[in-house]
Amino acid sequence: VEASIPEPLREAWRKHSATEFTSKDEFERDFVRHIETTLARSLYNCDELAAYSGTALAFRDRLIIEWNRTQQRQTFTDQKRVYYLSLEFLMGRALDNAMLNVGMKDVARDGLADLGFRIEDAITQEHDAALGNGGLGRLAACFLDSMATLNYPAWGYGLRYRYGIFKQEIVNGYQMEVPDYWLDNNPWEFPRHDITVDIQFYGHVTKYQDENGKVCHSWESGETVQAVAYDVPIPGYRTKTTNNLRLWSSKASSGEFDFQKFNAGDYESAVADQQTAETISAVLYPNDNLERGKELRLKQQYFWCAASLYDIVRRFKKTNRAWSEFPDQVAIQLNDTHPTLAIVELQRILIDVEGLEWDEAWRIVIGTFGYTNHTVLPEALEKWSVPLMQNLLPRHLQIIYDINLFFLQSVEKRFPNDRDMLSRVSIIEESHPKMVRMAHIAIIGSHKVNGVAELHSDLIKTTIFKDFVQIYGPDRFTNVTNGITPRRWLHQANPALSALIAEKLGGYEFLTDLTLLDKLETFVDDKNFRREWSDIKAKNKLRLARLIKDLTGYSVNPNSLFDVQVKRIHEYKRQQLNIFGVIHRYLSIKAMTPEQRKKVVPRVSIFGGKAAPGYWMAKSIIYLINSVAAVVNKDDDIGDLLKVIFIEDYNVSKAEIICPASDISEHISTAGTEASGTSNMKFVLNGGLIIGTCDGANIEITREIGEQNIFLFGNLAEDVEDLRHRHFYGGFQLDPQLKRVFETIKAGTFGDPSSFNSLISSIEEHGDYYLVSDDFNSYIATHEMVDKEFQNQEEWLAKSITSVARMGFFSMDRVTNEYADSIWNVEPLDIAD
Ligand code: NBY
């Protein structure tokens, strides 16, 4: 390509090629230029928001220069690429991360100061990019950071939602949802109006014979919607790699909209069509671990899969390779079953458009895809009704039936006469209406299926996907325990701790090799080091106390034990267990003599998290927390001994303040229900201890940091089924201490008890599915141990330091390398300096 461009032309381009700022002076120049030209403002009307934008635009210039170079390098090298398909990317803010990754934050701080701004004020102007619900979306964001940092040629593909996850407001104790319109002046995206794909829906399939008499299928005359690409640069930490996150936005397909209807005088309906098309990428579905089967969601999934695959196939075709080489050039990872239609779409492209034979096409498909499962909860496994799919994607349904036919034939051969097996593993559930089981397509169409923590990966093999282990053997299944990026979750969220660690270890290498943290153990007994460690925690707690004051008006004593549970509100995560425990604590303190009260460790119980808007039980839990807070926090008899706080609108940027400030955090799901959890890792990495059940990654955290450094309690996963059974058939015994808590609630201590009826009856009368009563006693006893151990601050600090030192395993970089080795078979790009 280079050679085809005449030298003088190249010369002229090179002379004027964009360059990145490298000094404070150049940063200031770029900043002022953007304020004055891009933003059309001046010295006289540059407020903090404009200062944020100016800084972001200056850094964006740098990123995009590196982005261009990275894309050229990757095209030139032409290695295998990874495509991470996720319907959610919970990115949070980008500016601070970009400054730290590029390594120019100090330059920007000084430059902004010269121009009259504090860098912190600029950073906090940014609106979170909240295109996700919880752990699954945040994992995708950590992947992007890590893949860029490790120089993998990798792209993310997602949807450009106009509305991210709703903003949560608490009004009279209740959750209210407010739309999150986040796109106005977002400097981080580049619209690519030239990169569009027409996506088809509905219509019908016709059969025909080609010139060789082969039977072919064509999918015709449905409705089409246009996908437009928006690119978001993803900088790696201190590397030349800036990867791409491509988000698709929907709009009416050009040809059809404007002219036909418009000229026919039907302007209004032309605009209405436009809006219908735009609806596809309008809103992120706000459910986590619950599946609702709405047609618009299926449309979103197909729209995004089809656009992404078209793009991937287009890029592959430019290399003029044989189709058989596709899996050597392309790895596609499915973040849960949401992108499962990509499997069917690739098969359709290969057989219907490219004319490959079924078997060859299917080998390519399997070689290309990997599927990550994030849950065993039955209500979260995606199923789509056959009539719905028939209507929206008629050709895909045919292909699904064919995939199923060939699959069931092969199962039949291996397990003759096992009809139950066939009906259990069939892609089609024979219900009314029939349903398409997306997880089955994902397993059958991938070469690897992985869970996200050891226990979880074992559970999928022994429960929900047991039959598939029989069919394919154990090798199709693997475990890759989740991790987190230490760049955002240590360096950015807790700069003081990061700096202290760097001072002791002689540099910041631990941010790209987290196992180096183990050297910290040699300082555990160092008195000065412990003081510095505890001063940092104290300052972080002050920072959180200020946030709490701002958000709730409550003043909390920063010397109290900060006890935090922040995550999506869900019965399986058991925020109800926590708040019942808080009520128990309140009652215990109320019953104490003044002498006894002197020995109580003051506590702040901090909650945060969103409930899915239609999840009534989760909303009742939020209401109970706020009702308890209203009573306890104004009880002068209790004072600082206990405070209850609900932080509204928990999101990534609030997590960055909350995680470094906890003394103890709660990861207390019913054993066997939380696939992994990742906030557990964030809290420990920031020097907090955790109380938790033997569930998800808690188990591996315990293995790494030692069981003397974690507070474990509760029943084990292996006993859960039995206990549930006994609730129904052996008679249900409510724990006596929990009974007292329920009596207090029923007496109206926290307001009209009828608001809490369903919460209580789910335990007392309806089988206590999540084992709140079974685990209550052990939970309370473990909290008493927490109190006791917190009083020995020196021991506590030793636990905190030792735990951090042993967290190396939970770096996202380890995770990324494991996927690369065992699933993707891709190598990082070798970047010469
Ligand atoms: O994925 C979470 C798991 O609960 C957590 O244990 C794990 O650490 C994390 C990363 O592997 N799952 C999760 O966040 N799931 C969702 O947010 C989600 C969202 C939408 C739907 C299902 C699940 N949906 O079907 O619409």
mmCIF file of N, CA and C in Angstrom, residues 640-693:
data_model
loop_
_atom_site.group_PDB
_atom_site.id
_atom_site.type_symbol
_atom_site.label_atom_id
_atom_site.label_comp_id
_atom_site.label_asym_id
_atom_site.label_seq_id
_atom_site.Cartn_x
_atom_site.Cartn_y
_atom_site.Cartn_z
ATOM 1 N N ASP A 640 -23.134 7.114 68.046
ATOM 2 C CA ASP A 640 -22.186 6.611 67.051
ATOM 3 C C ASP A 640 -22.013 5.097 67.086
ATOM 4 N N LEU A 641 -22.646 4.442 68.046
ATOM 5 C CA LEU A 641 -22.419 2.988 68.147
ATOM 6 C C LEU A 641 -22.908 2.252 66.907
ATOM 7 N N LEU A 642 -23.916 2.826 66.276
ATOM 8 C CA LEU A 642 -24.408 2.201 65.041
ATOM 9 C C LEU A 642 -25.026 3.249 64.118
ATOM 10 N N LYS A 643 -24.598 3.232 62.877
ATOM 11 C CA LYS A 643 -25.207 4.080 61.852
ATOM 12 C C LYS A 643 -25.475 3.197 60.633
ATOM 13 N N VAL A 644 -26.563 3.492 59.953
ATOM 14 C CA VAL A 644 -26.910 2.723 58.754
ATOM 15 C C VAL A 644 -27.033 3.692 57.580
ATOM 16 N N ILE A 645 -26.308 3.395 56.528
ATOM 17 C CA ILE A 645 -26.240 4.313 55.386
ATOM 18 C C ILE A 645 -26.602 3.574 54.100
ATOM 19 N N PHE A 646 -27.485 4.165 53.309
ATOM 20 C CA PHE A 646 -27.688 3.655 51.947
ATOM 21 C C PHE A 646 -27.172 4.718 50.980
ATOM 22 N N ILE A 647 -26.153 4.359 50.222
ATOM 23 C CA ILE A 647 -25.572 5.288 49.246
ATOM 24 C C ILE A 647 -26.340 5.145 47.941
ATOM 25 N N GLU A 648 -26.994 6.224 47.517
ATOM 26 C CA GLU A 648 -27.820 6.075 46.320
ATOM 27 C C GLU A 648 -26.975 6.083 45.048
ATOM 28 N N ASP A 649 -27.512 5.456 44.014
ATOM 29 C CA ASP A 649 -26.885 5.417 42.692
ATOM 30 C C ASP A 649 -25.441 4.913 42.718
ATOM 31 N N TYR A 650 -25.273 3.745 43.299
ATOM 32 C CA TYR A 650 -23.960 3.088 43.296
ATOM 33 C C TYR A 650 -23.513 2.855 41.847
ATOM 34 N N ASN A 651 -22.298 3.274 41.540
ATOM 35 C CA ASN A 651 -21.761 3.096 40.179
ATOM 36 C C ASN A 651 -20.246 2.960 40.251
ATOM 37 N N VAL A 652 -19.604 2.911 39.104
ATOM 38 C CA VAL A 652 -18.150 2.668 39.095
ATOM 39 C C VAL A 652 -17.404 3.788 39.802
ATOM 40 N N SER A 653 -17.759 5.047 39.537
ATOM 41 C CA SER A 653 -16.969 6.120 40.151
ATOM 42 C C SER A 653 -17.199 6.185 41.665
ATOM 43 N N LYS A 654 -18.378 5.793 42.133
ATOM 44 C CA LYS A 654 -18.556 5.725 43.591
ATOM 45 C C LYS A 654 -17.793 4.532 44.167
ATOM 46 N N ALA A 655 -17.768 3.429 43.425
ATOM 47 C CA ALA A 655 -17.005 2.260 43.890
ATOM 48 C C ALA A 655 -15.536 2.628 44.102
ATOM 49 N N GLU A 656 -15.019 3.532 43.267
ATOM 50 C CA GLU A 656 -13.613 3.925 43.389
ATOM 51 C C GLU A 656 -13.354 4.666 44.709
ATOM 52 N N ILE A 657 -14.398 5.259 45.273
ATOM 53 C CA ILE A 657 -14.246 5.913 46.582
ATOM 54 C C ILE A 657 -14.558 4.939 47.713
ATOM 55 N N ILE A 658 -15.504 4.046 47.466
ATOM 56 C CA ILE A 658 -15.965 3.143 48.530
ATOM 57 C C ILE A 658 -14.963 2.013 48.802
ATOM 58 N N CYS A 659 -14.450 1.373 47.749
ATOM 59 C CA CYS A 659 -13.574 0.206 47.959
ATOM 60 C C CYS A 659 -12.350 0.507 48.828
ATOM 61 N N PRO A 660 -11.667 1.635 48.607
ATOM 62 C CA PRO A 660 -10.491 1.886 49.444
ATOM 63 C C PRO A 660 -10.830 2.232 50.897
ATOM 64 N N ALA A 661 -12.123 2.438 51.209
ATOM 65 C CA ALA A 661 -12.487 2.953 52.527
ATOM 66 C C ALA A 661 -13.115 1.917 53.448
ATOM 67 N N SER A 662 -13.130 0.666 53.042
ATOM 68 C CA SER A 662 -13.828 -0.297 53.900
ATOM 69 C C SER A 662 -12.866 -0.940 54.896
ATOM 70 N N ASP A 663 -13.376 -1.232 56.079
ATOM 71 C CA ASP A 663 -12.645 -2.098 56.997
ATOM 72 C C ASP A 663 -13.032 -3.539 56.714
ATOM 73 N N ILE A 664 -14.345 -3.722 56.548
ATOM 74 C CA ILE A 664 -14.812 -5.059 56.215
ATOM 75 C C ILE A 664 -15.898 -4.939 55.151
ATOM 76 N N SER A 665 -15.926 -5.862 54.196
ATOM 77 C CA SER A 665 -17.001 -5.840 53.210
ATOM 78 C C SER A 665 -17.663 -7.212 53.173
ATOM 79 N N GLU A 666 -18.913 -7.212 52.711
ATOM 80 C CA GLU A 666 -19.754 -8.401 52.827
ATOM 81 C C GLU A 666 -19.987 -9.062 51.464
ATOM 82 N N HIS A 667 -19.670 -10.341 51.372
ATOM 83 C CA HIS A 667 -19.838 -11.130 50.137
ATOM 84 C C HIS A 667 -20.517 -12.425 50.562
ATOM 85 N N ILE A 668 -21.812 -12.324 50.825
ATOM 86 C CA ILE A 668 -22.510 -13.274 51.680
ATOM 87 C C ILE A 668 -23.624 -14.038 50.958
ATOM 88 N N SER A 669 -23.464 -14.222 49.649
ATOM 89 C CA SER A 669 -24.433 -14.981 48.854
ATOM 90 C C SER A 669 -24.634 -16.398 49.400
ATOM 91 N N THR A 670 -25.803 -16.938 49.176
ATOM 92 C CA THR A 670 -26.056 -18.348 49.488
ATOM 93 C C THR A 670 -25.027 -19.195 48.739
ATOM 94 N N ALA A 671 -24.377 -20.109 49.444
ATOM 95 C CA ALA A 671 -23.308 -20.882 48.806
ATOM 96 C C ALA A 671 -23.800 -21.530 47.509
ATOM 97 N N GLY A 672 -22.990 -21.381 46.452
ATOM 98 C CA GLY A 672 -23.338 -21.975 45.163
ATOM 99 C C GLY A 672 -24.092 -21.054 44.221
ATOM 100 N N THR A 673 -24.378 -19.822 44.645
ATOM 101 C CA THR A 673 -25.174 -18.934 43.779
ATOM 102 C C THR A 673 -24.367 -17.822 43.112
ATOM 103 N N GLU A 674 -23.340 -17.313 43.761
ATOM 104 C CA GLU A 674 -22.547 -16.220 43.165
ATOM 105 C C GLU A 674 -21.437 -16.855 42.346
ATOM 106 N N ALA A 675 -21.508 -16.682 41.018
ATOM 107 C CA ALA A 675 -20.555 -17.381 40.162
ATOM 108 C C ALA A 675 -19.117 -17.094 40.596
ATOM 109 N N SER A 676 -18.801 -15.824 40.758
ATOM 110 C CA SER A 676 -17.459 -15.473 41.199
ATOM 111 C C SER A 676 -17.510 -14.332 42.194
ATOM 112 N N GLY A 677 -18.058 -13.196 41.736
ATOM 113 C CA GLY A 677 -17.901 -11.957 42.487
ATOM 114 C C GLY A 677 -16.564 -11.373 42.083
ATOM 115 N N THR A 678 -16.513 -10.069 41.945
ATOM 116 C CA THR A 678 -15.241 -9.412 41.658
ATOM 117 C C THR A 678 -14.999 -8.262 42.630
ATOM 118 N N SER A 679 -16.050 -7.752 43.264
ATOM 119 C CA SER A 679 -15.822 -6.668 44.224
ATOM 120 C C SER A 679 -15.090 -7.213 45.452
ATOM 121 N N ASN A 680 -15.289 -8.497 45.764
ATOM 122 C CA ASN A 680 -14.505 -9.102 46.850
ATOM 123 C C ASN A 680 -13.007 -8.853 46.624
ATOM 124 N N MET A 681 -12.575 -9.012 45.363
ATOM 125 C CA MET A 681 -11.155 -8.802 45.030
ATOM 126 C C MET A 681 -10.762 -7.327 45.191
ATOM 127 N N LYS A 682 -11.668 -6.433 44.772
ATOM 128 C CA LYS A 682 -11.371 -4.996 44.853
ATOM 129 C C LYS A 682 -11.178 -4.562 46.301
ATOM 130 N N PHE A 683 -12.030 -5.072 47.178
ATOM 131 C CA PHE A 683 -11.922 -4.673 48.585
ATOM 132 C C PHE A 683 -10.644 -5.201 49.219
ATOM 133 N N VAL A 684 -10.316 -6.453 48.961
ATOM 134 C CA VAL A 684 -9.108 -7.005 49.581
ATOM 135 C C VAL A 684 -7.869 -6.301 49.030
ATOM 136 N N LEU A 685 -7.848 -6.045 47.741
ATOM 137 C CA LEU A 685 -6.690 -5.376 47.129
ATOM 138 C C LEU A 685 -6.475 -3.978 47.727
ATOM 139 N N ASN A 686 -7.528 -3.411 48.286
ATOM 140 C CA ASN A 686 -7.414 -2.093 48.912
ATOM 141 C C ASN A 686 -7.272 -2.174 50.428
ATOM 142 N N GLY A 687 -6.912 -3.351 50.924
ATOM 143 C CA GLY A 687 -6.598 -3.473 52.350
ATOM 144 C C GLY A 687 -7.795 -3.653 53.253
ATOM 145 N N GLY A 688 -8.948 -3.980 52.690
ATOM 146 C CA GLY A 688 -10.105 -4.287 53.539
ATOM 147 C C GLY A 688 -10.154 -5.786 53.784
ATOM 148 N N LEU A 689 -10.709 -6.192 54.916
ATOM 149 C CA LEU A 689 -10.934 -7.627 55.138
ATOM 150 C C LEU A 689 -12.350 -7.939 54.670
ATOM 151 N N ILE A 690 -12.633 -9.226 54.504
ATOM 152 C CA ILE A 690 -13.990 -9.549 54.079
ATOM 153 C C ILE A 690 -14.647 -10.610 54.949
ATOM 154 N N ILE A 691 -15.976 -10.485 55.036
ATOM 155 C CA ILE A 691 -16.790 -11.525 55.646
ATOM 156 C C ILE A 691 -17.551 -12.156 54.489
ATOM 157 N N GLY A 692 -17.526 -13.476 54.440
ATOM 158 C CA GLY A 692 -18.154 -14.082 53.270
ATOM 159 C C GLY A 692 -18.501 -15.542 53.466
ATOM 160 N N THR A 693 -19.299 -16.025 52.528
ATOM 161 C CA THR A 693 -19.649 -17.439 52.501
ATOM 162 C C THR A 693 -18.636 -18.177 51.635
#
